[in-house]
């Protein structure tokens, strides 16, 4: 039993972000890239799991769909995208008439 406790105590929990920073500072870019990929995979997996739970709640429990709240930056991006699309449409119309 003491051996098990010793093994558990020797296992070091590391923060992957700190490891990423250390690897970057040491210019070990291959290792930094590997750590970054692992971190992003974990984050994306967590987000996907949350979305699955939310959708299952909607389907099976009749929960209402949550509307996304847009902040000022999101609204500006949407407006810019709409303006760009309008300009592109106008340019295409001008090319067709020429």
GROMACS .gro file of N, CA and C in nm:
model
  294
    1UNK      N    1   0.082  -0.119   0.000
    1UNK     CA    2   0.000   0.000   0.000
    1UNK      C    3   0.087   0.125   0.000
    2UNK      N    4   0.196   0.124   0.071
    2UNK     CA    5   0.285   0.240   0.073
    2UNK      C    6   0.344   0.266  -0.065
    3UNK      N    7   0.370   0.159  -0.141
    3UNK     CA    8   0.425   0.177  -0.275
    3UNK      C    9   0.329   0.252  -0.365
    4UNK      N   10   0.201   0.220  -0.352
    4UNK     CA   11   0.101   0.287  -0.434
    4UNK      C   12   0.096   0.436  -0.401
    5UNK      N   13   0.099   0.470  -0.273
    5UNK     CA   14   0.097   0.610  -0.232
    5UNK      C   15   0.220   0.683  -0.285
    6UNK      N   16   0.337   0.617  -0.280
    6UNK     CA   17   0.459   0.680  -0.328
    6UNK      C   18   0.453   0.706  -0.478
    7UNK      N   19   0.396   0.612  -0.552
    7UNK     CA   20   0.386   0.628  -0.697
    7UNK      C   21   0.291   0.744  -0.729
    8UNK      N   22   0.179   0.751  -0.659
    8UNK     CA   23   0.084   0.858  -0.684
    8UNK      C   24   0.143   0.994  -0.650
    9UNK      N   25   0.225   1.000  -0.546
    9UNK     CA   26   0.284   1.127  -0.506
    9UNK      C   27   0.394   1.172  -0.602
   10UNK      N   28   0.458   1.076  -0.667
   10UNK     CA   29   0.565   1.113  -0.758
   10UNK      C   30   0.512   1.158  -0.893
   11UNK      N   31   0.387   1.121  -0.924
   11UNK     CA   32   0.328   1.166  -1.050
   11UNK      C   33   0.305   1.316  -1.040
   12UNK      N   34   0.363   1.384  -1.133
   12UNK     CA   35   0.359   1.529  -1.129
   12UNK      C   36   0.253   1.579  -1.227
   13UNK      N   37   0.159   1.657  -1.175
   13UNK     CA   38   0.059   1.716  -1.262
   13UNK      C   39   0.119   1.842  -1.322
   14UNK      N   40   0.126   1.845  -1.453
   14UNK     CA   41   0.185   1.961  -1.519
   14UNK      C   42   0.076   2.038  -1.591
   15UNK      N   43   0.097   2.164  -1.602
   15UNK     CA   44   0.006   2.250  -1.676
   15UNK      C   45   0.053   2.253  -1.820
   16UNK      N   46  -0.029   2.208  -1.914
   16UNK     CA   47   0.016   2.204  -2.053
   16UNK      C   48   0.047   2.343  -2.110
   17UNK      N   49  -0.020   2.445  -2.059
   17UNK     CA   50   0.009   2.580  -2.107
   17UNK      C   51   0.149   2.622  -2.065
   18UNK      N   52   0.186   2.589  -1.942
   18UNK     CA   53   0.322   2.620  -1.897
   18UNK      C   54   0.424   2.542  -1.979
   19UNK      N   55   0.393   2.416  -2.009
   19UNK     CA   56   0.483   2.336  -2.092
   19UNK      C   57   0.496   2.397  -2.232
   20UNK      N   58   0.385   2.447  -2.285
   20UNK     CA   59   0.387   2.510  -2.416
   20UNK      C   60   0.475   2.634  -2.415
   21UNK      N   61   0.461   2.715  -2.313
   21UNK     CA   62   0.543   2.837  -2.302
   21UNK      C   63   0.690   2.802  -2.286
   22UNK      N   64   0.719   2.703  -2.200
   22UNK     CA   65   0.859   2.662  -2.180
   22UNK      C   66   0.920   2.612  -2.310
   23UNK      N   67   0.844   2.530  -2.384
   23UNK     CA   68   0.896   2.477  -2.510
   23UNK      C   69   0.919   2.590  -2.611
   24UNK      N   70   0.828   2.686  -2.612
   24UNK     CA   71   0.843   2.799  -2.704
   24UNK      C   72   0.965   2.883  -2.670
   25UNK      N   73   0.984   2.909  -2.541
   25UNK     CA   74   1.099   2.988  -2.499
   25UNK      C   75   1.230   2.915  -2.525
   26UNK      N   76   1.225   2.783  -2.517
   26UNK     CA   77   1.344   2.702  -2.543
   26UNK      C   78   1.364   2.680  -2.693
   27UNK      N   79   1.274   2.739  -2.773
   27UNK     CA   80   1.277   2.725  -2.920
   27UNK      C   81   1.266   2.580  -2.965
   28UNK      N   82   1.193   2.502  -2.884
   28UNK     CA   83   1.163   2.364  -2.920
   28UNK      C   84   1.024   2.364  -2.986
   29UNK      N   85   1.020   2.412  -3.109
   29UNK     CA   86   0.893   2.437  -3.176
   29UNK      C   87   0.817   2.309  -3.210
   30UNK      N   88   0.888   2.201  -3.235
   30UNK     CA   89   0.820   2.075  -3.263
   30UNK      C   90   0.741   2.029  -3.141
   31UNK      N   91   0.803   2.035  -3.025
   31UNK     CA   92   0.734   1.995  -2.902
   31UNK      C   93   0.622   2.094  -2.869
   32UNK      N   94   0.646   2.222  -2.891
   32UNK     CA   95   0.543   2.324  -2.866
   32UNK      C   96   0.422   2.300  -2.955
   33UNK      N   97   0.447   2.266  -3.080
   33UNK     CA   98   0.338   2.237  -3.174
   33UNK      C   99   0.259   2.114  -3.128
   34UNK      N  100   0.329   2.013  -3.081
   34UNK     CA  101   0.264   1.892  -3.032
   34UNK      C  102   0.176   1.924  -2.910
   35UNK      N  103   0.229   2.001  -2.817
   35UNK     CA  104   0.154   2.038  -2.696
   35UNK      C  105   0.033   2.122  -2.734
   36UNK      N  106   0.052   2.218  -2.826
   36UNK     CA  107  -0.057   2.303  -2.870
   36UNK      C  108  -0.169   2.219  -2.932
   37UNK      N  109  -0.132   2.123  -3.014
   37UNK     CA  110  -0.231   2.035  -3.075
   37UNK      C  111  -0.309   1.956  -2.972
   38UNK      N  112  -0.240   1.906  -2.871
   38UNK     CA  113  -0.307   1.832  -2.765
   38UNK      C  114  -0.403   1.920  -2.686
   39UNK      N  115  -0.361   2.041  -2.655
   39UNK     CA  116  -0.445   2.134  -2.580
   39UNK      C  117  -0.571   2.167  -2.660
   40UNK      N  118  -0.553   2.198  -2.789
   40UNK     CA  119  -0.667   2.233  -2.873
   40UNK      C  120  -0.762   2.114  -2.889
   41UNK      N  121  -0.708   1.994  -2.900
   41UNK     CA  122  -0.793   1.875  -2.910
   41UNK      C  123  -0.878   1.858  -2.786
   42UNK      N  124  -0.819   1.879  -2.671
   42UNK     CA  125  -0.894   1.868  -2.545
   42UNK      C  126  -1.001   1.975  -2.538
   43UNK      N  127  -0.967   2.099  -2.572
   43UNK     CA  128  -1.064   2.209  -2.568
   43UNK      C  129  -1.179   2.183  -2.664
   44UNK      N  130  -1.148   2.141  -2.786
   44UNK     CA  131  -1.253   2.115  -2.884
   44UNK      C  132  -1.340   1.999  -2.841
   45UNK      N  133  -1.280   1.898  -2.784
   45UNK     CA  134  -1.356   1.783  -2.735
   45UNK      C  135  -1.452   1.826  -2.624
   46UNK      N  136  -1.406   1.910  -2.533
   46UNK     CA  137  -1.492   1.960  -2.426
   46UNK      C  138  -1.608   2.041  -2.482
   47UNK      N  139  -1.580   2.127  -2.580
   47UNK     CA  140  -1.686   2.208  -2.640
   47UNK      C  141  -1.787   2.121  -2.714
   48UNK      N  142  -1.738   2.019  -2.782
   48UNK     CA  143  -1.826   1.928  -2.854
   48UNK      C  144  -1.916   1.851  -2.757
   49UNK      N  145  -1.859   1.807  -2.645
   49UNK     CA  146  -1.938   1.738  -2.543
   49UNK      C  147  -2.046   1.829  -2.486
   50UNK      N  148  -2.014   1.955  -2.462
   50UNK     CA  149  -2.112   2.050  -2.411
   50UNK      C  150  -2.225   2.071  -2.511
   51UNK      N  151  -2.190   2.081  -2.638
   51UNK     CA  152  -2.291   2.099  -2.742
   51UNK      C  153  -2.380   1.977  -2.754
   52UNK      N  154  -2.323   1.858  -2.741
   52UNK     CA  155  -2.403   1.735  -2.745
   52UNK      C  156  -2.504   1.732  -2.631
   53UNK      N  157  -2.461   1.772  -2.512
   53UNK     CA  158  -2.550   1.775  -2.395
   53UNK      C  159  -2.662   1.876  -2.419
   54UNK      N  160  -2.627   1.993  -2.473
   54UNK     CA  161  -2.726   2.097  -2.497
   54UNK      C  162  -2.829   2.050  -2.600
   55UNK      N  163  -2.783   1.988  -2.707
   55UNK     CA  164  -2.874   1.941  -2.811
   55UNK      C  165  -2.963   1.827  -2.759
   56UNK      N  166  -2.904   1.737  -2.682
   56UNK     CA  167  -2.983   1.627  -2.626
   56UNK      C  168  -3.090   1.682  -2.532
   57UNK      N  169  -3.057   1.785  -2.458
   57UNK     CA  170  -3.153   1.849  -2.368
   57UNK      C  171  -3.269   1.907  -2.449
   58UNK      N  172  -3.238   1.968  -2.561
   58UNK     CA  173  -3.342   2.024  -2.647
   58UNK      C  174  -3.431   1.915  -2.706
   59UNK      N  175  -3.369   1.809  -2.755
   59UNK     CA  176  -3.444   1.704  -2.822
   59UNK      C  177  -3.528   1.622  -2.724
   60UNK      N  178  -3.469   1.579  -2.617
   60UNK     CA  179  -3.536   1.486  -2.528
   60UNK      C  180  -3.611   1.551  -2.412
   61UNK      N  181  -3.571   1.671  -2.373
   61UNK     CA  182  -3.637   1.736  -2.259
   61UNK      C  183  -3.718   1.858  -2.301
   62UNK      N  184  -3.716   1.888  -2.429
   62UNK     CA  185  -3.793   2.002  -2.478
   62UNK      C  186  -3.740   2.136  -2.434
   63UNK      N  187  -3.613   2.141  -2.399
   63UNK     CA  188  -3.553   2.269  -2.358
   63UNK      C  189  -3.553   2.364  -2.475
   64UNK      N  190  -3.574   2.492  -2.446
   64UNK     CA  191  -3.576   2.590  -2.553
   64UNK      C  192  -3.436   2.621  -2.600
   65UNK      N  193  -3.427   2.650  -2.728
   65UNK     CA  194  -3.296   2.683  -2.786
   65UNK      C  195  -3.251   2.818  -2.735
   66UNK      N  196  -3.127   2.823  -2.692
   66UNK     CA  197  -3.071   2.948  -2.642
   66UNK      C  198  -3.025   3.033  -2.759
   67UNK      N  199  -3.059   3.161  -2.753
   67UNK     CA  200  -3.012   3.251  -2.857
   67UNK      C  201  -2.873   3.298  -2.821
   68UNK      N  202  -2.787   3.304  -2.923
   68UNK     CA  203  -2.652   3.352  -2.898
   68UNK      C  204  -2.654   3.502  -2.880
   69UNK      N  205  -2.581   3.547  -2.780
   69UNK     CA  206  -2.568   3.691  -2.759
   69UNK      C  207  -2.448   3.741  -2.837
   70UNK      N  208  -2.470   3.843  -2.915
   70UNK     CA  209  -2.363   3.900  -2.995
   70UNK      C  210  -2.308   4.023  -2.924
   71UNK      N  211  -2.176   4.031  -2.920
   71UNK     CA  212  -2.116   4.150  -2.864
   71UNK      C  213  -2.091   4.250  -2.977
   72UNK      N  214  -2.039   4.366  -2.943
   72UNK     CA  215  -2.020   4.473  -3.041
   72UNK      C  216  -1.930   4.432  -3.156
   73UNK      N  217  -1.824   4.356  -3.125
   73UNK     CA  218  -1.732   4.314  -3.230
   73UNK      C  219  -1.801   4.222  -3.329
   74UNK      N  220  -1.884   4.129  -3.279
   74UNK     CA  221  -1.955   4.037  -3.367
   74UNK      C  222  -2.050   4.113  -3.459
   75UNK      N  223  -2.119   4.212  -3.402
   75UNK     CA  224  -2.213   4.291  -3.481
   75UNK      C  225  -2.139   4.368  -3.590
   76UNK      N  226  -2.024   4.427  -3.554
   76UNK     CA  227  -1.945   4.501  -3.653
   76UNK      C  228  -1.898   4.409  -3.764
   77UNK      N  229  -1.855   4.289  -3.730
   77UNK     CA  230  -1.810   4.193  -3.831
   77UNK      C  231  -1.924   4.157  -3.926
   78UNK      N  232  -2.042   4.133  -3.870
   78UNK     CA  233  -2.157   4.099  -3.954
   78UNK      C  234  -2.192   4.214  -4.047
   79UNK      N  235  -2.189   4.337  -3.995
   79UNK     CA  236  -2.219   4.453  -4.078
   79UNK      C  237  -2.114   4.469  -4.188
   80UNK      N  238  -1.987   4.449  -4.153
   80UNK     CA  239  -1.880   4.459  -4.253
   80UNK      C  240  -1.896   4.353  -4.361
   81UNK      N  241  -1.932   4.232  -4.320
   81UNK     CA  242  -1.953   4.124  -4.416
   81UNK      C  243  -2.068   4.158  -4.511
   82UNK      N  244  -2.177   4.213  -4.456
   82UNK     CA  245  -2.291   4.250  -4.538
   82UNK      C  246  -2.253   4.360  -4.637
   83UNK      N  247  -2.176   4.458  -4.591
   83UNK     CA  248  -2.132   4.566  -4.679
   83UNK      C  249  -2.044   4.513  -4.790
   84UNK      N  250  -1.952   4.421  -4.757
   84UNK     CA  251  -1.864   4.363  -4.857
   84UNK      C  252  -1.943   4.283  -4.960
   85UNK      N  253  -2.043   4.211  -4.915
   85UNK     CA  254  -2.126   4.134  -5.008
   85UNK      C  255  -2.202   4.226  -5.101
   86UNK      N  256  -2.254   4.338  -5.047
   86UNK     CA  257  -2.326   4.433  -5.131
   86UNK      C  258  -2.233   4.494  -5.235
   87UNK      N  259  -2.110   4.528  -5.196
   87UNK     CA  260  -2.014   4.584  -5.290
   87UNK      C  261  -1.979   4.484  -5.398
   88UNK      N  262  -1.961   4.358  -5.360
   88UNK     CA  263  -1.929   4.255  -5.458
   88UNK      C  264  -2.045   4.236  -5.556
   89UNK      N  265  -2.168   4.239  -5.503
   89UNK     CA  266  -2.285   4.225  -5.590
   89UNK      C  267  -2.293   4.340  -5.688
   90UNK      N  268  -2.267   4.464  -5.641
   90UNK     CA  269  -2.269   4.580  -5.728
   90UNK      C  270  -2.162   4.569  -5.836
   91UNK      N  271  -2.043   4.521  -5.799
   91UNK     CA  272  -1.934   4.507  -5.896
   91UNK      C  273  -1.970   4.402  -6.001
   92UNK      N  274  -2.032   4.294  -5.959
   92UNK     CA  275  -2.073   4.190  -6.054
   92UNK      C  276  -2.180   4.244  -6.149
   93UNK      N  277  -2.274   4.323  -6.096
   93UNK     CA  278  -2.378   4.381  -6.180
   93UNK      C  279  -2.316   4.474  -6.284
   94UNK      N  280  -2.216   4.555  -6.242
   94UNK     CA  281  -2.150   4.647  -6.334
   94UNK      C  282  -2.075   4.571  -6.443
   95UNK      N  283  -2.012   4.460  -6.406
   95UNK     CA  284  -1.939   4.381  -6.505
   95UNK      C  285  -2.033   4.318  -6.605
   96UNK      N  286  -2.151   4.277  -6.560
   96UNK     CA  287  -2.247   4.216  -6.649
   96UNK      C  288  -2.303   4.316  -6.750
   97UNK      N  289  -2.317   4.441  -6.708
   97UNK     CA  290  -2.373   4.543  -6.798
   97UNK      C  291  -2.270   4.595  -6.897
   98UNK      N  292  -2.142   4.575  -6.871
   98UNK     CA  293  -2.038   4.627  -6.959
   98UNK      C  294  -2.015   4.538  -7.075
   0.00000   0.00000   0.00000
